[in-house]
Coordinates of C-alpha atoms and ligand atoms in Angstrom, one line a residue:
M11 CA 32.0 -17.6 -13.7
S12 CA 28.5 -18.0 -12.8
L13 CA 24.9 -16.8 -12.0
T14 CA 26.2 -16.4 -8.6
E15 CA 29.8 -15.2 -8.5
A16 CA 31.8 -12.5 -11.1
P17 CA 34.9 -13.5 -12.3
E18 CA 38.4 -12.5 -10.6
E19 CA 38.8 -8.7 -11.6
T20 CA 42.5 -8.6 -13.1
A21 CA 44.5 -5.6 -13.9
E22 CA 44.4 -6.0 -17.3
R23 CA 40.5 -6.8 -17.6
K24 CA 40.1 -3.8 -15.1
A25 CA 41.7 -1.6 -17.5
F26 CA 39.5 -2.6 -20.2
Y27 CA 36.1 -2.0 -18.6
E28 CA 37.9 1.6 -17.9
K29 CA 38.3 2.1 -21.2
I30 CA 35.0 0.9 -22.3
D31 CA 33.4 2.9 -19.0
S32 CA 34.4 6.2 -20.7
N33 CA 31.7 5.8 -23.8
S34 CA 29.1 4.5 -21.7
Y35 CA 29.5 0.3 -22.2
T36 CA 29.9 -2.2 -19.0
P37 CA 30.8 -5.9 -18.9
L38 CA 27.7 -7.9 -18.1
W39 CA 30.0 -10.7 -16.6
A40 CA 30.7 -8.3 -13.5
V41 CA 27.3 -7.3 -12.5
L42 CA 25.5 -10.3 -13.6
N43 CA 25.0 -12.1 -10.4
S44 CA 23.7 -8.8 -8.6
I45 CA 21.2 -8.3 -11.4
I46 CA 19.9 -11.3 -12.1
T47 CA 19.4 -13.3 -8.4
P48 CA 18.8 -16.9 -7.3
E49 CA 16.1 -15.2 -5.3
P50 CA 14.7 -12.1 -4.8
K51 CA 17.3 -9.7 -3.1
S52 CA 16.0 -6.5 -1.4
D53 CA 17.5 -3.4 -0.1
C54 CA 13.6 -3.2 2.0
V55 CA 13.8 -4.2 5.1
P56 CA 11.3 -5.0 8.0
H57 CA 9.7 -2.3 10.5
V58 CA 7.4 -0.9 12.1
W59 CA 6.0 2.8 12.8
R60 CA 4.6 3.2 16.1
F61 CA 1.1 5.3 15.5
Q62 CA 1.8 7.3 18.8
V63 CA 5.2 8.5 18.0
A64 CA 3.5 9.3 14.3
K65 CA 0.4 11.3 16.2
D66 CA 3.2 13.6 18.0
Y67 CA 5.1 14.0 15.4
L68 CA 2.0 15.1 12.8
L69 CA 0.4 17.2 15.2
E70 CA 3.5 19.0 15.8
A71 CA 4.0 19.1 11.8
G72 CA 0.0 20.5 12.1
G73 CA 1.7 24.0 14.0
L74 CA 4.2 24.3 11.3
I75 CA 2.4 24.0 8.0
T76 CA -0.9 24.5 7.1
A77 CA -2.4 21.9 4.4
K78 CA -2.5 24.5 2.0
E79 CA 1.0 25.7 1.9
A80 CA 2.1 22.0 2.0
E81 CA -0.5 21.0 -0.7
R82 CA -0.5 17.7 1.1
R83 CA 1.0 17.9 4.7
V84 CA 2.2 14.0 5.0
L85 CA 4.8 12.5 6.8
V86 CA 6.3 9.4 4.8
L87 CA 7.1 6.2 6.1
E88 CA 10.5 5.4 4.8
N89 CA 11.6 2.1 4.6
P90 CA 15.1 2.3 6.9
G91 CA 17.0 0.6 4.0
L92 CA 15.7 2.5 1.4
R93 CA 16.1 6.2 2.7
G94 CA 15.9 9.0 0.8
Q95 CA 13.5 7.4 -1.7
S96 CA 10.1 7.9 -0.5
R97 CA 9.4 4.1 -0.4
I98 CA 8.0 1.6 1.8
T99 CA 8.6 -1.5 0.2
T100 CA 10.6 -1.2 -3.1
S101 CA 7.6 -0.5 -5.5
L102 CA 5.2 1.2 -2.9
Y103 CA 4.9 4.3 -0.7
A104 CA 3.3 4.9 2.7
G105 CA 2.4 7.9 4.4
L106 CA 0.3 9.3 7.3
Q107 CA -2.0 12.1 6.2
I108 CA -3.3 14.6 9.1
V109 CA -5.9 17.1 8.0
M110 CA -6.4 20.2 10.8
P111 CA -10.4 21.1 11.6
G112 CA -11.4 23.6 9.0
E113 CA -8.4 22.8 6.7
V114 CA -8.5 21.9 3.1
A115 CA -6.0 20.1 1.2
P116 CA -6.3 21.8 -2.2
A117 CA -7.4 19.6 -5.5
H118 CA -4.9 18.1 -7.4
R119 CA -4.6 15.2 -9.7
H120 CA -2.0 12.6 -10.7
S121 CA -1.2 10.0 -12.7
Q122 CA -0.4 7.9 -9.7
S123 CA -3.2 5.6 -7.6
A124 CA -3.6 6.6 -3.9
L125 CA -5.6 4.5 -1.2
R126 CA -6.9 6.3 2.0
L127 CA -7.1 4.1 5.1
V128 CA -8.6 5.8 7.7
L129 CA -6.9 5.7 11.3
D130 CA -8.1 8.5 13.5
G131 CA -10.8 11.2 13.8
E132 CA -14.2 11.1 12.3
G133 CA -15.9 13.2 10.1
A134 CA -12.9 14.6 7.4
H135 CA -14.1 13.8 3.9
T136 CA -12.2 13.4 0.6
A137 CA -13.8 14.3 -2.8
V138 CA -13.2 12.2 -5.9
N139 CA -14.3 13.5 -9.4
G140 CA -17.5 15.4 -8.2
E141 CA -18.7 13.2 -4.7
R142 CA -17.5 13.1 -1.7
T143 CA -17.1 10.7 0.9
M144 CA -17.3 10.5 4.8
M145 CA -14.5 9.5 6.3
S146 CA -14.2 6.8 9.5
F147 CA -11.8 4.3 11.1
G148 CA -11.3 1.9 8.9
D149 CA -12.7 3.0 5.6
F150 CA -10.7 1.9 2.6
V151 CA -11.3 4.9 -0.1
I152 CA -10.2 4.9 -3.3
T153 CA -8.5 7.7 -5.3
P154 CA -8.2 6.7 -9.4
P155 CA -5.2 7.7 -10.8
W156 CA -6.0 10.9 -12.8
G157 CA -9.1 11.7 -10.6
W158 CA -8.9 15.4 -9.1
H159 CA -9.1 15.0 -5.4
D160 CA -9.5 17.4 -2.6
H161 CA -9.6 16.9 1.3
G162 CA -11.1 18.7 4.0
N163 CA -11.8 18.4 8.1
S164 CA -15.4 20.0 9.0
S165 CA -15.2 18.1 12.2
D166 CA -13.7 19.7 15.3
E167 CA -10.8 17.1 15.9
P168 CA -7.3 16.4 14.0
M169 CA -8.1 13.4 11.5
I170 CA -4.9 11.0 10.3
W171 CA -5.5 8.3 7.5
L172 CA -2.4 6.5 5.6
D173 CA -2.3 7.1 1.9
G174 CA -0.8 4.5 -0.2
L175 CA 0.1 4.8 -3.4
D176 CA 2.2 3.2 -6.5
I177 CA 4.7 5.9 -6.6
A178 CA 7.8 3.8 -7.7
V179 CA 5.7 1.8 -10.0
V180 CA 5.0 5.1 -12.1
S181 CA 8.3 6.2 -11.5
L182 CA 9.7 2.7 -13.0
F183 CA 8.1 3.6 -16.2
D184 CA 8.6 7.5 -16.4
A185 CA 5.0 7.7 -16.4
S186 CA 4.2 10.5 -14.0
F187 CA 1.9 13.8 -14.9
A188 CA -0.1 16.1 -12.3
E189 CA -1.6 19.3 -12.1
E190 CA -3.5 21.7 -9.6
H191 CA -7.6 22.5 -10.3
G192 CA -6.8 25.6 -9.9
E193 CA -9.6 25.8 -6.9
D194 CA -8.9 24.9 -3.6
E195 CA -12.2 22.1 -3.8
Q196 CA -13.3 21.2 -6.6
P197 CA -17.4 21.2 -7.4
I198 CA -19.5 18.5 -6.1
T199 CA -21.9 17.5 -8.7
R200 CA -23.1 14.2 -7.3
P201 CA -24.9 13.0 -4.1
L202 CA -23.1 11.6 -1.0
G203 CA -23.4 8.0 -1.3
D204 CA -23.9 7.7 -5.2
S205 CA -21.4 5.8 -6.0
T206 CA -21.7 3.6 -3.4
A207 CA -25.6 3.1 -4.7
R208 CA -24.4 2.6 -8.3
F209 CA -21.6 0.1 -7.6
A210 CA -21.8 -1.4 -4.3
A211 CA -25.6 -3.3 -3.9
N212 CA -24.5 -5.9 -6.1
M213 CA -25.7 -4.5 -9.2
L214 CA -24.4 -2.0 -11.8
P215 CA -26.6 0.7 -13.5
Y216 CA -27.9 -1.2 -16.6
D217 CA -25.7 0.2 -19.6
Y218 CA -22.7 0.9 -17.6
E219 CA -19.6 1.2 -19.5
R220 CA -16.6 1.1 -18.0
K221 CA -14.0 4.0 -17.3
G222 CA -10.2 3.4 -16.0
L223 CA -9.0 0.4 -14.4
A224 CA -9.7 1.3 -10.7
S225 CA -12.9 0.4 -9.1
P226 CA -15.9 2.3 -9.4
I227 CA -16.6 2.2 -6.0
F228 CA -15.2 5.0 -4.1
N229 CA -15.4 4.1 -0.4
Y230 CA -15.5 0.5 1.5
P231 CA -16.8 1.0 4.7
Y232 CA -14.9 -1.0 7.5
D233 CA -17.7 -2.1 9.7
R234 CA -19.0 -4.4 6.6
S235 CA -15.6 -5.6 5.6
R236 CA -15.3 -6.5 9.0
E237 CA -18.6 -8.1 9.3
A238 CA -17.7 -10.2 6.3
L239 CA -15.0 -11.6 8.1
E240 CA -16.6 -12.0 11.2
K241 CA -18.9 -14.2 9.2
L242 CA -16.5 -16.2 7.7
K243 CA -14.7 -16.7 10.9
S244 CA -18.2 -18.8 12.2
A245 CA -18.1 -20.6 8.9
E246 CA -14.9 -22.0 8.2
D247 CA -11.1 -23.3 9.6
A248 CA -8.8 -20.7 9.7
D249 CA -6.1 -20.5 6.6
R250 CA -3.1 -22.0 8.3
C251 CA -0.9 -18.8 6.6
H252 CA -3.6 -16.1 6.6
G253 CA -5.9 -16.8 9.2
F254 CA -9.1 -15.2 7.8
R255 CA -8.4 -13.3 4.8
M256 CA -10.5 -11.3 2.2
R257 CA -9.0 -8.9 -1.0
Y258 CA -11.0 -5.9 -1.7
V259 CA -12.7 -6.4 -5.2
N260 CA -13.4 -4.4 -8.2
P261 CA -17.3 -5.1 -8.6
L262 CA -16.9 -4.9 -12.5
D263 CA -14.8 -7.8 -12.8
G264 CA -13.8 -9.5 -9.6
G265 CA -10.2 -8.2 -10.0
W266 CA -8.3 -6.3 -7.1
A267 CA -10.1 -2.8 -6.6
M268 CA -6.9 -1.0 -7.6
P269 CA -4.7 -1.8 -10.9
T270 CA -1.5 -1.6 -9.0
I271 CA -2.1 -1.9 -5.5
A272 CA -4.0 -5.5 -3.9
P273 CA -5.9 -4.0 -0.7
G274 CA -7.3 -6.8 2.1
L275 CA -8.4 -7.3 5.0
Q276 CA -7.1 -10.4 7.5
L277 CA -8.6 -11.3 10.8
L278 CA -6.3 -13.7 12.7
P279 CA -8.2 -15.7 15.6
K280 CA -7.0 -14.9 19.5
G281 CA -4.1 -17.6 20.2
F282 CA -3.9 -18.2 16.3
E283 CA -0.4 -18.5 15.1
T284 CA 0.7 -18.2 11.2
A285 CA 2.2 -21.1 9.5
P286 CA 5.2 -19.6 7.7
Y287 CA 4.7 -18.0 4.5
R288 CA 6.6 -16.0 2.0
S289 CA 5.5 -14.5 -1.6
T290 CA 7.1 -11.7 -3.8
D291 CA 4.6 -9.2 -2.9
A292 CA 6.7 -7.3 -0.3
T293 CA 3.4 -6.3 2.3
V294 CA 2.5 -3.5 3.9
F295 CA 0.5 -4.3 7.2
V296 CA -1.8 -1.9 8.9
V297 CA -2.9 -3.1 12.3
M298 CA -6.8 -1.7 13.0
E299 CA -7.1 -4.2 15.9
G300 CA -5.4 -6.3 18.6
Q301 CA -1.7 -6.4 19.3
G302 CA 0.7 -8.9 19.1
K303 CA 4.4 -9.6 17.4
S304 CA 5.3 -10.9 14.1
Q305 CA 8.3 -13.0 12.9
I306 CA 9.5 -11.0 9.5
G307 CA 12.6 -13.1 8.3
D308 CA 15.2 -13.1 11.1
E309 CA 13.5 -10.0 12.6
V310 CA 10.4 -10.3 15.3
L311 CA 8.2 -6.6 15.3
E312 CA 5.9 -5.5 18.1
W313 CA 2.5 -4.2 17.1
G314 CA -0.3 -2.7 18.3
P315 CA -3.3 -0.8 17.1
K316 CA -2.9 1.8 14.4
D317 CA 1.0 0.4 13.9
V318 CA 2.1 0.0 10.2
F319 CA 5.0 -2.6 9.8
V320 CA 6.4 -4.3 6.0
A321 CA 7.6 -7.6 5.0
P322 CA 10.0 -6.8 2.3
S323 CA 9.4 -9.4 -0.6
W324 CA 10.2 -13.5 0.0
K325 CA 11.4 -13.3 3.6
W326 CA 9.4 -15.6 5.7
I327 CA 6.4 -14.1 7.8
K328 CA 4.7 -15.5 10.9
H329 CA 2.4 -13.6 12.9
M330 CA 1.7 -14.3 16.5
P331 CA -1.0 -12.1 17.9
D332 CA -1.8 -12.0 21.7
G333 CA -6.0 -11.7 21.1
E334 CA -7.7 -11.4 18.4
A335 CA -5.9 -8.9 15.5
V336 CA -7.3 -7.6 12.2
F337 CA -4.9 -6.1 9.4
F338 CA -5.9 -3.8 6.7
T339 CA -3.0 -4.9 4.1
Y340 CA -1.6 -4.1 0.6
S341 CA 1.0 -5.0 -1.4
D342 CA 1.7 -4.3 -5.2
R343 CA 0.5 -8.4 -5.7
V344 CA -1.9 -7.3 -8.3
A345 CA 1.1 -5.6 -11.0
Q346 CA 2.9 -8.4 -10.7
E347 CA 0.2 -11.3 -11.6
K348 CA -0.5 -9.2 -14.5
L349 CA 3.2 -9.3 -15.5
G350 CA 3.6 -12.8 -14.7
L351 CA 5.9 -12.6 -11.6
W352 CA 3.8 -13.2 -8.7
R353 CA 5.5 -16.3 -6.5
E354 CA 4.2 -17.7 -3.3
D355 CA 5.6 -20.5 -1.1
R356 CA 3.0 -21.7 1.7
G357 CA 6.1 -23.9 3.7
N358 CA 6.3 -27.6 3.0
Q359 CA 2.8 -28.8 5.1
K360 CA -0.1 -29.0 2.4
Ligands
LIG402 O1 -3.6 12.9 -0.6 O2 -3.4 13.7 -3.2 O3 0.4 10.9 0.6 O4 -1.3 13.5 -3.7 C1 0.9 11.8 -1.6 C2 1.1 12.6 -2.4 C3 -1.5 12.1 -0.8 C4 -2.9 13.3 -2.0 C5 0.0 11.5 -0.5 C6 -0.6 12.8 -2.7 C7 -1.4 13.0 -1.7

């Protein structure tokens, strides 16, 4: 008997297990080693989704169903170890959404938080709680829980972005609510750039009272975040595990920008190989710039611009970019930190 091995299943014991099974009992000692493991054990596996393949499928889906009929025309990136569960990691969701010129994805709201990371096209918009934002490459846009949101594309090219949601987190707690707005597009009551002016100028409205847990900043534009990393690169040495990596924060408290999803931006200089790193937050990497390889556990994944790859919890990660590379990253680290669960391992070098 131990934490790692279940006791022998004798005929007598088996008969007992079967007898109690019909009344909804089960013996802990037969399952203990699979429910309380000495270290993280996951069905989530390392995997890469190539953008070119995804874009062809998305354009094909564009001819098959409208955004309105689909509600959201999205291809879910399903982890090969978690098929049928709409998960890219055990706790998080990723999908690639396409909005064709002239289309609207109708207004709705739900308990789940979403992030948008713009990958392809220019000039579509999303609206949240009465405000629109225009979307450009690399912009990180937040849809807070229970906020009305609809998407539209008045440009003349298809727009594709990545959706990251905390669907499995909400499912774990059976706390999902959702409703239709009724109108395709919600009424717009505030000017473009309103939340940027109020919350993203290192100021806050003088008597601002916080509503909800998500950052009130709607859109974190890529140019500004990218420029911050560039400055960091010229000012200090790269972290041996992360290169130059920054987190997107909520200006109200300096914490992560979202209550359940921890977003970041990571720059790996030309020729820089990261030192092996692991943490309990399985992480989604979206390649914004560059190409190269990453070793995750025993697997080596090759990636290029706009590809998405995933590293499971507690697998060693080592990035090997060919030239300079930039990743947008997201994970459930913020949720694990709040629950006192998050751990990292930077290897044995200091
Ligand atoms: O755009 O509101 O990928 O509700 C999945 C669920 C996107 C959205 C997704 C959603 C949305």
